[in-house]
Amino acid sequence: MRNALCSHESNTWQWVASLLTSTVLWCYSAWVTWIFCQHSRRLPHDYILWLLLTVLLAVKTFAFSPVADGAAIRTLLFALLAEAVLMRYFKRSQHVKSTFIEP
């Protein structure tokens, strides 16, 4: 009986942690969208951080969630591809510099 109670408690904490992580990422996504629309100078830094967070979330999904391996791998590969392409674009693009960095 004790093991069943500990298992239930553990599942509850995992669910709460997952909900909290999703809520934080959703709020940060809304923030990044807002500063994008405002043409803020903070966008390149915050967008790159957002990309890294999505990769970390995809790794967490791949490692710890009871999701089919194919779906988890697709999520991870999509996040890695988006980071590889978009991070380089945000760091090197003249268009990003003229829109968000230079006055």
Short mmCIF file of N, CA and C in Angstrom, two decimals:
data_model
loop_
_atom_site.label_atom_id
_atom_site.label_comp_id
_atom_site.label_asym_id
_atom_site.label_seq_id
_atom_site.Cartn_x
_atom_site.Cartn_y
_atom_site.Cartn_z
N MET A 1 0.83 -1.20 0.00
CA MET A 1 0.00 0.00 0.00
C MET A 1 0.87 1.25 0.00
N ARG A 2 1.94 1.21 0.75
CA ARG A 2 2.85 2.36 0.84
C ARG A 2 3.46 2.68 -0.52
N ASN A 3 3.85 1.65 -1.27
CA ASN A 3 4.45 1.88 -2.59
C ASN A 3 3.46 2.51 -3.55
N ALA A 4 2.22 2.10 -3.50
CA ALA A 4 1.20 2.69 -4.37
C ALA A 4 0.99 4.16 -4.04
N LEU A 5 1.02 4.50 -2.77
CA LEU A 5 0.86 5.89 -2.36
C LEU A 5 2.05 6.73 -2.83
N CYS A 6 3.25 6.21 -2.68
CA CYS A 6 4.45 6.94 -3.13
C CYS A 6 4.44 7.11 -4.64
N SER A 7 3.98 6.09 -5.35
CA SER A 7 3.90 6.18 -6.81
C SER A 7 2.91 7.26 -7.23
N HIS A 8 1.76 7.28 -6.57
CA HIS A 8 0.75 8.30 -6.87
C HIS A 8 1.28 9.70 -6.57
N GLU A 9 1.98 9.84 -5.45
CA GLU A 9 2.56 11.13 -5.07
C GLU A 9 3.62 11.56 -6.07
N SER A 10 4.42 10.62 -6.52
CA SER A 10 5.46 10.90 -7.51
C SER A 10 4.83 11.35 -8.83
N ASN A 11 3.76 10.66 -9.25
CA ASN A 11 3.08 11.05 -10.49
C ASN A 11 2.48 12.44 -10.38
N THR A 12 1.97 12.77 -9.21
CA THR A 12 1.39 14.10 -9.01
C THR A 12 2.46 15.16 -9.15
N TRP A 13 3.62 14.95 -8.54
CA TRP A 13 4.70 15.93 -8.63
C TRP A 13 5.22 16.05 -10.06
N GLN A 14 5.29 14.94 -10.78
CA GLN A 14 5.72 15.00 -12.18
C GLN A 14 4.72 15.79 -13.02
N TRP A 15 3.42 15.58 -12.76
CA TRP A 15 2.40 16.31 -13.48
C TRP A 15 2.48 17.80 -13.18
N VAL A 16 2.67 18.15 -11.91
CA VAL A 16 2.77 19.56 -11.51
C VAL A 16 4.01 20.19 -12.14
N ALA A 17 5.13 19.48 -12.13
CA ALA A 17 6.36 20.01 -12.73
C ALA A 17 6.18 20.20 -14.24
N SER A 18 5.52 19.27 -14.89
CA SER A 18 5.28 19.39 -16.32
C SER A 18 4.35 20.57 -16.63
N LEU A 19 3.31 20.72 -15.83
CA LEU A 19 2.38 21.84 -16.01
C LEU A 19 3.09 23.17 -15.79
N LEU A 20 3.91 23.24 -14.77
CA LEU A 20 4.66 24.46 -14.48
C LEU A 20 5.63 24.80 -15.61
N THR A 21 6.34 23.79 -16.09
CA THR A 21 7.29 23.99 -17.19
C THR A 21 6.56 24.49 -18.44
N SER A 22 5.45 23.88 -18.75
CA SER A 22 4.68 24.28 -19.93
C SER A 22 4.14 25.70 -19.79
N THR A 23 3.68 26.04 -18.61
CA THR A 23 3.15 27.39 -18.37
C THR A 23 4.25 28.44 -18.51
N VAL A 24 5.41 28.16 -17.93
CA VAL A 24 6.53 29.10 -18.02
C VAL A 24 6.96 29.28 -19.48
N LEU A 25 7.07 28.17 -20.21
CA LEU A 25 7.48 28.27 -21.61
C LEU A 25 6.43 29.00 -22.44
N TRP A 26 5.15 28.76 -22.16
CA TRP A 26 4.09 29.46 -22.88
C TRP A 26 4.17 30.96 -22.61
N CYS A 27 4.37 31.35 -21.36
CA CYS A 27 4.47 32.78 -21.01
C CYS A 27 5.69 33.41 -21.67
N TYR A 28 6.82 32.69 -21.67
CA TYR A 28 8.02 33.21 -22.31
C TYR A 28 7.82 33.33 -23.83
N SER A 29 7.09 32.38 -24.41
CA SER A 29 6.77 32.46 -25.84
C SER A 29 5.93 33.69 -26.14
N ALA A 30 4.97 33.97 -25.29
CA ALA A 30 4.14 35.17 -25.46
C ALA A 30 5.00 36.43 -25.34
N TRP A 31 5.94 36.43 -24.40
CA TRP A 31 6.85 37.57 -24.23
C TRP A 31 7.70 37.78 -25.48
N VAL A 32 8.27 36.70 -26.02
CA VAL A 32 9.10 36.81 -27.22
C VAL A 32 8.27 37.32 -28.39
N THR A 33 7.04 36.85 -28.50
CA THR A 33 6.16 37.35 -29.56
C THR A 33 5.88 38.84 -29.38
N TRP A 34 5.64 39.25 -28.16
CA TRP A 34 5.38 40.66 -27.87
C TRP A 34 6.57 41.54 -28.25
N ILE A 35 7.78 41.15 -27.84
CA ILE A 35 8.94 42.00 -28.15
C ILE A 35 9.28 41.94 -29.64
N PHE A 36 8.90 40.85 -30.32
CA PHE A 36 9.06 40.80 -31.76
C PHE A 36 8.18 41.87 -32.42
N CYS A 37 6.93 41.94 -31.99
CA CYS A 37 6.01 42.93 -32.56
C CYS A 37 6.42 44.36 -32.22
N GLN A 38 7.13 44.55 -31.13
CA GLN A 38 7.60 45.87 -30.72
C GLN A 38 8.94 46.25 -31.34
N HIS A 39 9.54 45.35 -32.11
CA HIS A 39 10.88 45.55 -32.70
C HIS A 39 11.90 45.91 -31.63
N SER A 40 11.86 45.19 -30.53
CA SER A 40 12.75 45.45 -29.40
C SER A 40 14.17 44.99 -29.68
N ARG A 41 15.13 45.71 -29.11
CA ARG A 41 16.53 45.33 -29.22
C ARG A 41 16.82 44.02 -28.48
N ARG A 42 15.96 43.66 -27.54
CA ARG A 42 16.16 42.43 -26.75
C ARG A 42 15.79 41.18 -27.53
N LEU A 43 15.10 41.31 -28.66
CA LEU A 43 14.59 40.14 -29.36
C LEU A 43 15.65 39.13 -29.74
N PRO A 44 16.76 39.49 -30.39
CA PRO A 44 17.72 38.45 -30.79
C PRO A 44 18.18 37.59 -29.60
N HIS A 45 18.52 38.22 -28.50
CA HIS A 45 18.97 37.47 -27.32
C HIS A 45 17.85 36.59 -26.77
N ASP A 46 16.67 37.14 -26.60
CA ASP A 46 15.57 36.38 -26.02
C ASP A 46 15.09 35.28 -26.97
N TYR A 47 15.13 35.52 -28.26
CA TYR A 47 14.70 34.49 -29.21
C TYR A 47 15.67 33.32 -29.22
N ILE A 48 16.96 33.60 -29.16
CA ILE A 48 17.95 32.53 -29.10
C ILE A 48 17.78 31.73 -27.81
N LEU A 49 17.53 32.40 -26.72
CA LEU A 49 17.26 31.72 -25.46
C LEU A 49 16.00 30.86 -25.57
N TRP A 50 14.98 31.37 -26.22
CA TRP A 50 13.75 30.61 -26.42
C TRP A 50 14.01 29.35 -27.25
N LEU A 51 14.84 29.47 -28.28
CA LEU A 51 15.19 28.30 -29.09
C LEU A 51 15.89 27.24 -28.25
N LEU A 52 16.82 27.69 -27.40
CA LEU A 52 17.53 26.75 -26.54
C LEU A 52 16.58 26.07 -25.55
N LEU A 53 15.63 26.83 -25.04
CA LEU A 53 14.66 26.24 -24.11
C LEU A 53 13.78 25.20 -24.81
N THR A 54 13.43 25.44 -26.06
CA THR A 54 12.63 24.45 -26.78
C THR A 54 13.42 23.17 -27.03
N VAL A 55 14.73 23.31 -27.26
CA VAL A 55 15.57 22.12 -27.41
C VAL A 55 15.63 21.36 -26.09
N LEU A 56 15.81 22.07 -24.99
CA LEU A 56 15.84 21.41 -23.69
C LEU A 56 14.51 20.70 -23.39
N LEU A 57 13.42 21.33 -23.73
CA LEU A 57 12.11 20.71 -23.53
C LEU A 57 11.96 19.47 -24.41
N ALA A 58 12.45 19.52 -25.63
CA ALA A 58 12.40 18.35 -26.51
C ALA A 58 13.27 17.21 -25.97
N VAL A 59 14.43 17.54 -25.42
CA VAL A 59 15.29 16.51 -24.81
C VAL A 59 14.59 15.90 -23.61
N LYS A 60 13.93 16.73 -22.80
CA LYS A 60 13.19 16.22 -21.64
C LYS A 60 12.07 15.30 -22.10
N THR A 61 11.37 15.67 -23.16
CA THR A 61 10.30 14.84 -23.69
C THR A 61 10.85 13.51 -24.18
N PHE A 62 11.97 13.57 -24.87
CA PHE A 62 12.58 12.35 -25.40
C PHE A 62 13.03 11.43 -24.27
N ALA A 63 13.60 11.99 -23.22
CA ALA A 63 14.19 11.18 -22.17
C ALA A 63 13.19 10.69 -21.12
N PHE A 64 12.22 11.51 -20.76
CA PHE A 64 11.41 11.20 -19.59
C PHE A 64 9.93 10.97 -19.83
N SER A 65 9.41 11.33 -20.97
CA SER A 65 7.96 11.23 -21.17
C SER A 65 7.59 9.90 -21.82
N PRO A 66 6.41 9.41 -21.49
CA PRO A 66 5.96 8.16 -22.11
C PRO A 66 5.36 8.42 -23.50
N VAL A 67 6.15 9.02 -24.35
CA VAL A 67 5.72 9.34 -25.72
C VAL A 67 6.41 8.33 -26.64
N ALA A 68 5.76 7.97 -27.73
CA ALA A 68 6.36 7.05 -28.69
C ALA A 68 7.70 7.61 -29.17
N ASP A 69 8.66 6.73 -29.35
CA ASP A 69 10.00 7.16 -29.74
C ASP A 69 10.01 7.96 -31.03
N GLY A 70 9.21 7.57 -31.99
CA GLY A 70 9.17 8.29 -33.27
C GLY A 70 8.72 9.73 -33.09
N ALA A 71 7.69 9.94 -32.29
CA ALA A 71 7.19 11.30 -32.05
C ALA A 71 8.21 12.13 -31.28
N ALA A 72 8.84 11.52 -30.29
CA ALA A 72 9.85 12.24 -29.50
C ALA A 72 11.05 12.61 -30.35
N ILE A 73 11.47 11.70 -31.22
CA ILE A 73 12.62 11.99 -32.10
C ILE A 73 12.27 13.09 -33.09
N ARG A 74 11.06 13.06 -33.65
CA ARG A 74 10.64 14.14 -34.57
C ARG A 74 10.65 15.48 -33.86
N THR A 75 10.14 15.52 -32.64
CA THR A 75 10.12 16.76 -31.86
C THR A 75 11.54 17.25 -31.61
N LEU A 76 12.41 16.34 -31.22
CA LEU A 76 13.80 16.71 -30.95
C LEU A 76 14.51 17.19 -32.21
N LEU A 77 14.35 16.47 -33.31
CA LEU A 77 15.01 16.87 -34.56
C LEU A 77 14.48 18.20 -35.08
N PHE A 78 13.18 18.43 -34.97
CA PHE A 78 12.61 19.71 -35.40
C PHE A 78 13.17 20.86 -34.57
N ALA A 79 13.27 20.66 -33.25
CA ALA A 79 13.81 21.71 -32.38
C ALA A 79 15.28 21.97 -32.69
N LEU A 80 16.05 20.92 -32.92
CA LEU A 80 17.47 21.09 -33.25
C LEU A 80 17.66 21.77 -34.61
N LEU A 81 16.85 21.41 -35.58
CA LEU A 81 16.94 22.04 -36.90
C LEU A 81 16.56 23.51 -36.82
N ALA A 82 15.49 23.81 -36.12
CA ALA A 82 15.06 25.21 -35.97
C ALA A 82 16.14 26.02 -35.27
N GLU A 83 16.74 25.44 -34.23
CA GLU A 83 17.80 26.17 -33.54
C GLU A 83 19.00 26.39 -34.44
N ALA A 84 19.41 25.37 -35.15
CA ALA A 84 20.59 25.48 -36.01
C ALA A 84 20.40 26.55 -37.08
N VAL A 85 19.25 26.60 -37.69
CA VAL A 85 19.00 27.55 -38.77
C VAL A 85 18.73 28.96 -38.22
N LEU A 86 17.81 29.05 -37.29
CA LEU A 86 17.36 30.37 -36.83
C LEU A 86 18.38 31.06 -35.93
N MET A 87 19.14 30.31 -35.14
CA MET A 87 20.14 30.97 -34.30
C MET A 87 21.21 31.61 -35.18
N ARG A 88 21.64 30.88 -36.18
CA ARG A 88 22.64 31.45 -37.10
C ARG A 88 22.07 32.68 -37.81
N TYR A 89 20.81 32.61 -38.24
CA TYR A 89 20.17 33.74 -38.90
C TYR A 89 20.11 34.96 -37.97
N PHE A 90 19.70 34.75 -36.73
CA PHE A 90 19.57 35.88 -35.81
C PHE A 90 20.92 36.46 -35.41
N LYS A 91 21.97 35.67 -35.44
CA LYS A 91 23.29 36.18 -35.09
C LYS A 91 23.98 36.90 -36.24
N ARG A 92 23.73 36.46 -37.47
CA ARG A 92 24.50 36.97 -38.60
C ARG A 92 23.74 37.82 -39.60
N SER A 93 22.43 37.80 -39.58
CA SER A 93 21.64 38.47 -40.60
C SER A 93 21.72 39.98 -40.48
N GLN A 94 21.95 40.62 -41.60
CA GLN A 94 21.96 42.08 -41.65
C GLN A 94 20.55 42.63 -41.44
N HIS A 95 19.55 41.90 -41.92
CA HIS A 95 18.16 42.33 -41.74
C HIS A 95 17.79 42.37 -40.26
N VAL A 96 18.20 41.36 -39.50
CA VAL A 96 17.93 41.35 -38.06
C VAL A 96 18.65 42.50 -37.38
N LYS A 97 19.88 42.75 -37.77
CA LYS A 97 20.64 43.86 -37.18
C LYS A 97 19.99 45.19 -37.48
N SER A 98 19.55 45.39 -38.71
CA SER A 98 18.95 46.69 -39.04
C SER A 98 17.57 46.86 -38.43
N THR A 99 16.86 45.78 -38.19
CA THR A 99 15.52 45.88 -37.62
C THR A 99 15.53 45.94 -36.10
N PHE A 100 16.38 45.13 -35.45
CA PHE A 100 16.29 44.98 -34.01
C PHE A 100 17.47 45.52 -33.22
N ILE A 101 18.64 45.63 -33.83
CA ILE A 101 19.83 46.00 -33.06
C ILE A 101 20.25 47.44 -33.30
N GLU A 102 20.39 47.81 -34.56
CA GLU A 102 20.83 49.16 -34.87
C GLU A 102 19.65 50.13 -34.86
N PRO A 103 19.84 51.33 -34.36
CA PRO A 103 18.73 52.29 -34.29
C PRO A 103 18.30 52.78 -35.66
#
